Amino acid sequence: MTRGAAEYYPKKQRPRTRIIPNPVNLPEGWQKKRQGNTITAVGRLAEQKQFHLLIEAFAKIAPDFPSWNLTIWGEGGLRGDLEAQRAKVGLEPRINLPGLTDVPGQWVETADVLAMSSAYEGWPNVIVEGMAAELPVVTFDCEHGPADMIEDGVTGLLVPQDNVPALSEALAKVLGDPDLRKSLAERAGEASARYDTHAIADQWMAIVEEAVSAD
């Protein structure tokens, strides 16, 4: 699904490689219910997602943006640890851990900025969903996926892997500049068209036709 994943294959196989991402599917009939003050993250409450780094990054800028909150959707074994960290940084009223959405992908309705702090990914569907919902995205440039999806500074912001100060800086940049948020959101929405179900289906059909017609 990504260039990085393709490079794991032996060089002699790579000429035959085709990169086809997952399509994007947002909840049917979803509505914008945004209040203009919510950073959203989504995923299992597990080590891979590194939400402790996101909380750390948010804590650094929270005093400068008192109207903004952080919501982390998901469940997992690290809930207790994240709740303890939230209490330690004194942001219990502003960091929400509401669990799972009633409908998959429903989080796009209330998000104003999407943040991802993962250590690694295969193909982070959450980023494509955020882009399709016209959200500005701030993410670690982890392996694999973000750099395939996002043009840094145009359709989102890519941050060096595990660099918490840089993540804080990028979030502050987006939160403090409504025009930048609007630009990133609009460009992301336009770029997400390449992940439309029909566009991805056409790529699969082309591969099937190529295989069938091969000598």
mmCIF file of N, CA and C in Angstrom, residues 105-201:
data_model
loop_
_atom_site.group_PDB
_atom_site.id
_atom_site.type_symbol
_atom_site.label_atom_id
_atom_site.label_comp_id
_atom_site.label_asym_id
_atom_site.label_seq_id
_atom_site.Cartn_x
_atom_site.Cartn_y
_atom_site.Cartn_z
ATOM 1 N N GLY A 105 -15.727 5.840 12.309
ATOM 2 C CA GLY A 105 -15.452 7.054 11.555
ATOM 3 C C GLY A 105 -16.254 8.268 11.987
ATOM 4 N N GLN A 106 -17.139 8.088 12.958
ATOM 5 C CA GLN A 106 -18.014 9.186 13.385
ATOM 6 C C GLN A 106 -17.233 10.345 14.003
ATOM 7 N N TRP A 107 -16.008 10.071 14.414
ATOM 8 C CA TRP A 107 -15.172 11.107 15.028
ATOM 9 C C TRP A 107 -14.940 12.305 14.119
ATOM 10 N N VAL A 108 -15.085 12.129 12.798
ATOM 11 C CA VAL A 108 -14.825 13.244 11.880
ATOM 12 C C VAL A 108 -15.822 14.382 12.086
ATOM 13 N N GLU A 109 -16.961 14.085 12.687
ATOM 14 C CA GLU A 109 -17.997 15.105 12.847
ATOM 15 C C GLU A 109 -17.571 16.214 13.807
ATOM 16 N N THR A 110 -16.820 15.873 14.849
ATOM 17 C CA THR A 110 -16.510 16.833 15.903
ATOM 18 C C THR A 110 -15.050 17.267 15.925
ATOM 19 N N ALA A 111 -14.225 16.720 15.043
ATOM 20 C CA ALA A 111 -12.803 17.071 15.015
ATOM 21 C C ALA A 111 -12.586 18.385 14.263
ATOM 22 N N ASP A 112 -11.644 19.179 14.747
ATOM 23 C CA ASP A 112 -11.245 20.398 14.047
ATOM 24 C C ASP A 112 -9.825 20.282 13.501
ATOM 25 N N VAL A 113 -8.983 19.513 14.172
ATOM 26 C CA VAL A 113 -7.622 19.206 13.737
ATOM 27 C C VAL A 113 -7.384 17.741 14.049
ATOM 28 N N LEU A 114 -6.770 17.012 13.129
ATOM 29 C CA LEU A 114 -6.430 15.611 13.363
ATOM 30 C C LEU A 114 -4.942 15.494 13.657
ATOM 31 N N ALA A 115 -4.599 14.790 14.737
ATOM 32 C CA ALA A 115 -3.198 14.561 15.092
ATOM 33 C C ALA A 115 -2.925 13.063 15.160
ATOM 34 N N MET A 116 -1.749 12.648 14.684
ATOM 35 C CA MET A 116 -1.349 11.245 14.779
ATOM 36 C C MET A 116 0.076 11.174 15.295
ATOM 37 N N SER A 117 0.288 10.323 16.292
ATOM 38 C CA SER A 117 1.593 10.237 16.967
ATOM 39 C C SER A 117 2.169 8.829 16.934
ATOM 40 N N SER A 118 1.775 8.037 15.958
ATOM 41 C CA SER A 118 2.143 6.622 15.915
ATOM 42 C C SER A 118 3.640 6.391 15.752
ATOM 43 N N ALA A 119 4.108 5.268 16.309
ATOM 44 C CA ALA A 119 5.486 4.834 16.114
ATOM 45 C C ALA A 119 5.661 4.240 14.720
ATOM 46 N N TYR A 120 4.624 3.591 14.219
ATOM 47 C CA TYR A 120 4.641 2.988 12.879
ATOM 48 C C TYR A 120 3.207 2.711 12.465
ATOM 49 N N GLU A 121 3.006 2.537 11.183
ATOM 50 C CA GLU A 121 1.699 2.202 10.634
ATOM 51 C C GLU A 121 1.882 1.322 9.410
ATOM 52 N N GLY A 122 0.829 0.649 9.025
ATOM 53 C CA GLY A 122 0.826 -0.064 7.764
ATOM 54 C C GLY A 122 0.241 0.850 6.693
ATOM 55 N N TRP A 123 -0.968 1.280 6.942
ATOM 56 C CA TRP A 123 -1.641 2.284 6.133
ATOM 57 C C TRP A 123 -2.646 2.965 7.045
ATOM 58 N N PRO A 124 -2.328 4.156 7.560
ATOM 59 C CA PRO A 124 -3.202 4.804 8.540
ATOM 60 C C PRO A 124 -4.471 5.364 7.905
ATOM 61 N N ASN A 125 -5.517 4.554 7.893
ATOM 62 C CA ASN A 125 -6.781 4.980 7.305
ATOM 63 C C ASN A 125 -7.293 6.272 7.927
ATOM 64 N N VAL A 126 -6.967 6.477 9.202
ATOM 65 C CA VAL A 126 -7.474 7.647 9.902
ATOM 66 C C VAL A 126 -7.028 8.937 9.218
ATOM 67 N N ILE A 127 -5.823 8.968 8.664
ATOM 68 C CA ILE A 127 -5.355 10.169 7.981
ATOM 69 C C ILE A 127 -6.182 10.428 6.725
ATOM 70 N N VAL A 128 -6.431 9.396 5.943
ATOM 71 C CA VAL A 128 -7.212 9.562 4.721
ATOM 72 C C VAL A 128 -8.631 9.994 5.056
ATOM 73 N N GLU A 129 -9.185 9.428 6.130
ATOM 74 C CA GLU A 129 -10.530 9.831 6.561
ATOM 75 C C GLU A 129 -10.544 11.306 6.950
ATOM 76 N N GLY A 130 -9.519 11.724 7.692
ATOM 77 C CA GLY A 130 -9.434 13.123 8.074
ATOM 78 C C GLY A 130 -9.310 14.039 6.876
ATOM 79 N N MET A 131 -8.497 13.653 5.916
ATOM 80 C CA MET A 131 -8.336 14.458 4.707
ATOM 81 C C MET A 131 -9.651 14.562 3.943
ATOM 82 N N ALA A 132 -10.351 13.427 3.803
ATOM 83 C CA ALA A 132 -11.621 13.422 3.078
ATOM 84 C C ALA A 132 -12.674 14.267 3.777
ATOM 85 N N ALA A 133 -12.560 14.375 5.110
ATOM 86 C CA ALA A 133 -13.496 15.191 5.881
ATOM 87 C C ALA A 133 -13.033 16.639 5.982
ATOM 88 N N GLU A 134 -11.994 16.981 5.218
ATOM 89 C CA GLU A 134 -11.447 18.338 5.174
ATOM 90 C C GLU A 134 -10.989 18.802 6.550
ATOM 91 N N LEU A 135 -10.073 18.008 7.112
ATOM 92 C CA LEU A 135 -9.443 18.365 8.375
ATOM 93 C C LEU A 135 -7.963 18.651 8.149
ATOM 94 N N PRO A 136 -7.404 19.667 8.807
ATOM 95 C CA PRO A 136 -5.958 19.831 8.794
ATOM 96 C C PRO A 136 -5.325 18.714 9.616
ATOM 97 N N VAL A 137 -4.280 18.105 9.087
ATOM 98 C CA VAL A 137 -3.648 16.948 9.721
ATOM 99 C C VAL A 137 -2.231 17.303 10.153
ATOM 100 N N VAL A 138 -1.900 16.938 11.392
ATOM 101 C CA VAL A 138 -0.539 17.057 11.912
ATOM 102 C C VAL A 138 -0.119 15.663 12.356
ATOM 103 N N THR A 139 0.971 15.129 11.806
ATOM 104 C CA THR A 139 1.332 13.744 12.084
ATOM 105 C C THR A 139 2.834 13.523 12.105
ATOM 106 N N PHE A 140 3.261 12.583 12.930
ATOM 107 C CA PHE A 140 4.627 12.101 12.834
ATOM 108 C C PHE A 140 4.820 11.458 11.464
ATOM 109 N N ASP A 141 5.984 11.662 10.889
ATOM 110 C CA ASP A 141 6.303 11.062 9.593
ATOM 111 C C ASP A 141 6.827 9.645 9.826
ATOM 112 N N CYS A 142 5.956 8.794 10.315
ATOM 113 C CA CYS A 142 6.354 7.430 10.675
ATOM 114 C C CYS A 142 6.322 6.524 9.449
ATOM 115 N N GLU A 143 6.910 5.362 9.587
ATOM 116 C CA GLU A 143 6.778 4.320 8.568
ATOM 117 C C GLU A 143 5.517 3.512 8.903
ATOM 118 N N HIS A 144 4.647 3.332 7.972
ATOM 119 C CA HIS A 144 4.603 3.858 6.603
ATOM 120 C C HIS A 144 3.264 4.551 6.393
ATOM 121 N N GLY A 145 3.174 5.428 5.402
ATOM 122 C CA GLY A 145 1.907 6.010 5.041
ATOM 123 C C GLY A 145 1.825 7.520 5.024
ATOM 124 N N PRO A 146 2.152 8.202 6.121
ATOM 125 C CA PRO A 146 1.947 9.656 6.134
ATOM 126 C C PRO A 146 2.592 10.397 4.976
ATOM 127 N N ALA A 147 3.853 10.066 4.647
ATOM 128 C CA ALA A 147 4.534 10.776 3.565
ATOM 129 C C ALA A 147 3.947 10.440 2.196
ATOM 130 N N ASP A 148 3.279 9.280 2.086
ATOM 131 C CA ASP A 148 2.613 8.923 0.835
ATOM 132 C C ASP A 148 1.330 9.725 0.662
ATOM 133 N N MET A 149 0.696 10.070 1.782
ATOM 134 C CA MET A 149 -0.604 10.728 1.750
ATOM 135 C C MET A 149 -0.505 12.242 1.735
ATOM 136 N N ILE A 150 0.471 12.780 2.471
ATOM 137 C CA ILE A 150 0.510 14.212 2.754
ATOM 138 C C ILE A 150 1.679 14.899 2.071
ATOM 139 N N GLU A 151 1.386 16.019 1.444
ATOM 140 C CA GLU A 151 2.427 16.917 0.948
ATOM 141 C C GLU A 151 2.652 17.945 2.051
ATOM 142 N N ASP A 152 3.810 17.887 2.667
ATOM 143 C CA ASP A 152 4.072 18.703 3.849
ATOM 144 C C ASP A 152 3.886 20.189 3.557
ATOM 145 N N GLY A 153 3.101 20.837 4.421
ATOM 146 C CA GLY A 153 2.849 22.259 4.270
ATOM 147 C C GLY A 153 1.753 22.604 3.291
ATOM 148 N N VAL A 154 1.260 21.603 2.563
ATOM 149 C CA VAL A 154 0.216 21.845 1.560
ATOM 150 C C VAL A 154 -1.078 21.141 1.944
ATOM 151 N N THR A 155 -1.006 19.833 2.167
ATOM 152 C CA THR A 155 -2.199 19.070 2.543
ATOM 153 C C THR A 155 -2.141 18.583 3.991
ATOM 154 N N GLY A 156 -1.145 19.020 4.722
ATOM 155 C CA GLY A 156 -0.983 18.634 6.116
ATOM 156 C C GLY A 156 0.427 18.983 6.564
ATOM 157 N N LEU A 157 0.737 18.667 7.820
ATOM 158 C CA LEU A 157 2.075 18.921 8.341
ATOM 159 C C LEU A 157 2.696 17.610 8.804
ATOM 160 N N LEU A 158 3.892 17.315 8.289
ATOM 161 C CA LEU A 158 4.656 16.145 8.679
ATOM 162 C C LEU A 158 5.708 16.559 9.693
ATOM 163 N N VAL A 159 5.812 15.797 10.783
ATOM 164 C CA VAL A 159 6.717 16.115 11.880
ATOM 165 C C VAL A 159 7.738 14.991 12.012
ATOM 166 N N PRO A 160 9.020 15.296 12.250
ATOM 167 C CA PRO A 160 10.018 14.236 12.433
ATOM 168 C C PRO A 160 9.571 13.223 13.496
ATOM 169 N N GLN A 161 9.829 11.966 13.209
ATOM 170 C CA GLN A 161 9.368 10.877 14.065
ATOM 171 C C GLN A 161 9.776 11.047 15.523
ATOM 172 N N ASP A 162 8.794 10.936 16.415
ATOM 173 C CA ASP A 162 8.997 10.941 17.873
ATOM 174 C C ASP A 162 9.552 12.259 18.416
ATOM 175 N N ASN A 163 9.510 13.318 17.630
ATOM 176 C CA ASN A 163 10.022 14.618 18.060
ATOM 177 C C ASN A 163 8.880 15.406 18.702
ATOM 178 N N VAL A 164 8.780 15.313 20.019
ATOM 179 C CA VAL A 164 7.669 15.942 20.731
ATOM 180 C C VAL A 164 7.705 17.467 20.619
ATOM 181 N N PRO A 165 8.876 18.123 20.799
ATOM 182 C CA PRO A 165 8.896 19.580 20.614
ATOM 183 C C PRO A 165 8.417 20.007 19.226
ATOM 184 N N ALA A 166 8.812 19.250 18.200
ATOM 185 C CA ALA A 166 8.376 19.578 16.842
ATOM 186 C C ALA A 166 6.878 19.371 16.680
ATOM 187 N N LEU A 167 6.336 18.343 17.328
ATOM 188 C CA LEU A 167 4.896 18.106 17.279
ATOM 189 C C LEU A 167 4.155 19.248 17.957
ATOM 190 N N SER A 168 4.662 19.686 19.107
ATOM 191 C CA SER A 168 4.062 20.833 19.796
ATOM 192 C C SER A 168 4.085 22.066 18.910
ATOM 193 N N GLU A 169 5.220 22.311 18.282
ATOM 194 C CA GLU A 169 5.369 23.483 17.420
ATOM 195 C C GLU A 169 4.402 23.437 16.247
ATOM 196 N N ALA A 170 4.260 22.261 15.627
ATOM 197 C CA ALA A 170 3.361 22.127 14.482
ATOM 198 C C ALA A 170 1.910 22.326 14.905
ATOM 199 N N LEU A 171 1.536 21.760 16.045
ATOM 200 C CA LEU A 171 0.173 21.944 16.535
ATOM 201 C C LEU A 171 -0.091 23.422 16.838
ATOM 202 N N ALA A 172 0.869 24.074 17.485
ATOM 203 C CA ALA A 172 0.711 25.491 17.798
ATOM 204 C C ALA A 172 0.564 26.316 16.525
ATOM 205 N N LYS A 173 1.323 25.953 15.507
ATOM 206 C CA LYS A 173 1.259 26.663 14.230
ATOM 207 C C LYS A 173 -0.137 26.566 13.626
ATOM 208 N N VAL A 174 -0.721 25.392 13.666
ATOM 209 C CA VAL A 174 -2.047 25.184 13.097
ATOM 210 C C VAL A 174 -3.131 25.836 13.955
ATOM 211 N N LEU A 175 -3.036 25.663 15.263
ATOM 212 C CA LEU A 175 -4.050 26.233 16.150
ATOM 213 C C LEU A 175 -4.045 27.759 16.105
ATOM 214 N N GLY A 176 -2.870 28.339 15.927
ATOM 215 C CA GLY A 176 -2.755 29.779 15.964
ATOM 216 C C GLY A 176 -3.016 30.484 14.651
ATOM 217 N N ASP A 177 -3.302 29.740 13.598
ATOM 218 C CA ASP A 177 -3.451 30.347 12.273
ATOM 219 C C ASP A 177 -4.694 29.795 11.571
ATOM 220 N N PRO A 178 -5.845 30.447 11.743
ATOM 221 C CA PRO A 178 -7.079 29.959 11.104
ATOM 222 C C PRO A 178 -6.972 29.850 9.589
ATOM 223 N N ASP A 179 -6.231 30.765 8.971
ATOM 224 C CA ASP A 179 -6.085 30.707 7.509
ATOM 225 C C ASP A 179 -5.309 29.465 7.087
ATOM 226 N N LEU A 180 -4.295 29.100 7.867
ATOM 227 C CA LEU A 180 -3.539 27.885 7.567
ATOM 228 C C LEU A 180 -4.425 26.657 7.736
ATOM 229 N N ARG A 181 -5.202 26.621 8.809
ATOM 230 C CA ARG A 181 -6.118 25.490 9.006
ATOM 231 C C ARG A 181 -7.051 25.341 7.811
ATOM 232 N N LYS A 182 -7.595 26.457 7.366
ATOM 233 C CA LYS A 182 -8.533 26.417 6.241
ATOM 234 C C LYS A 182 -7.844 25.935 4.973
ATOM 235 N N SER A 183 -6.653 26.447 4.712
ATOM 236 C CA SER A 183 -5.917 26.055 3.502
ATOM 237 C C SER A 183 -5.567 24.581 3.518
ATOM 238 N N LEU A 184 -5.014 24.103 4.642
ATOM 239 C CA LEU A 184 -4.651 22.684 4.740
ATOM 240 C C LEU A 184 -5.881 21.799 4.582
ATOM 241 N N ALA A 185 -6.986 22.213 5.189
ATOM 242 C CA ALA A 185 -8.214 21.416 5.122
ATOM 243 C C ALA A 185 -8.736 21.325 3.697
ATOM 244 N N GLU A 186 -8.767 22.457 3.005
ATOM 245 C CA GLU A 186 -9.288 22.456 1.639
ATOM 246 C C GLU A 186 -8.404 21.638 0.706
ATOM 247 N N ARG A 187 -7.099 21.825 0.827
ATOM 248 C CA ARG A 187 -6.178 21.071 -0.036
ATOM 249 C C ARG A 187 -6.235 19.574 0.275
ATOM 250 N N ALA A 188 -6.395 19.239 1.555
ATOM 251 C CA ALA A 188 -6.503 17.825 1.933
ATOM 252 C C ALA A 188 -7.743 17.200 1.322
ATOM 253 N N GLY A 189 -8.852 17.934 1.377
ATOM 254 C CA GLY A 189 -10.077 17.426 0.781
ATOM 255 C C GLY A 189 -9.930 17.166 -0.701
ATOM 256 N N GLU A 190 -9.259 18.091 -1.387
ATOM 257 C CA GLU A 190 -9.030 17.908 -2.824
ATOM 258 C C GLU A 190 -8.135 16.700 -3.087
ATOM 259 N N ALA A 191 -7.069 16.566 -2.293
ATOM 260 C CA ALA A 191 -6.117 15.470 -2.506
ATOM 261 C C ALA A 191 -6.727 14.109 -2.198
ATOM 262 N N SER A 192 -7.720 14.082 -1.326
ATOM 263 C CA SER A 192 -8.320 12.797 -0.930
ATOM 264 C C SER A 192 -9.100 12.140 -2.053
ATOM 265 N N ALA A 193 -9.370 12.893 -3.124
ATOM 266 C CA ALA A 193 -10.129 12.326 -4.245
ATOM 267 C C ALA A 193 -9.431 11.111 -4.834
ATOM 268 N N ARG A 194 -8.114 11.053 -4.719
ATOM 269 C CA ARG A 194 -7.394 9.911 -5.287
ATOM 270 C C ARG A 194 -7.644 8.621 -4.505
ATOM 271 N N TYR A 195 -8.264 8.750 -3.323
ATOM 272 C CA TYR A 195 -8.593 7.565 -2.530
ATOM 273 C C TYR A 195 -10.073 7.203 -2.617
ATOM 274 N N ASP A 196 -10.772 7.842 -3.528
ATOM 275 C CA ASP A 196 -12.180 7.515 -3.753
ATOM 276 C C ASP A 196 -12.323 6.038 -4.113
ATOM 277 N N THR A 197 -13.389 5.424 -3.638
ATOM 278 C CA THR A 197 -13.601 3.984 -3.862
ATOM 279 C C THR A 197 -13.520 3.620 -5.341
ATOM 280 N N HIS A 198 -14.108 4.432 -6.193
ATOM 281 C CA HIS A 198 -14.108 4.127 -7.629
ATOM 282 C C HIS A 198 -12.700 4.252 -8.212
ATOM 283 N N ALA A 199 -11.956 5.243 -7.745
ATOM 284 C CA ALA A 199 -10.589 5.414 -8.241
ATOM 285 C C ALA A 199 -9.712 4.227 -7.856
ATOM 286 N N ILE A 200 -9.872 3.742 -6.623
ATOM 287 C CA ILE A 200 -9.081 2.583 -6.179
ATOM 288 C C ILE A 200 -9.541 1.317 -6.891
ATOM 289 N N ALA A 201 -10.839 1.173 -7.104
ATOM 290 C CA ALA A 201 -11.352 0.004 -7.832
ATOM 291 C C ALA A 201 -10.797 -0.037 -9.252
#
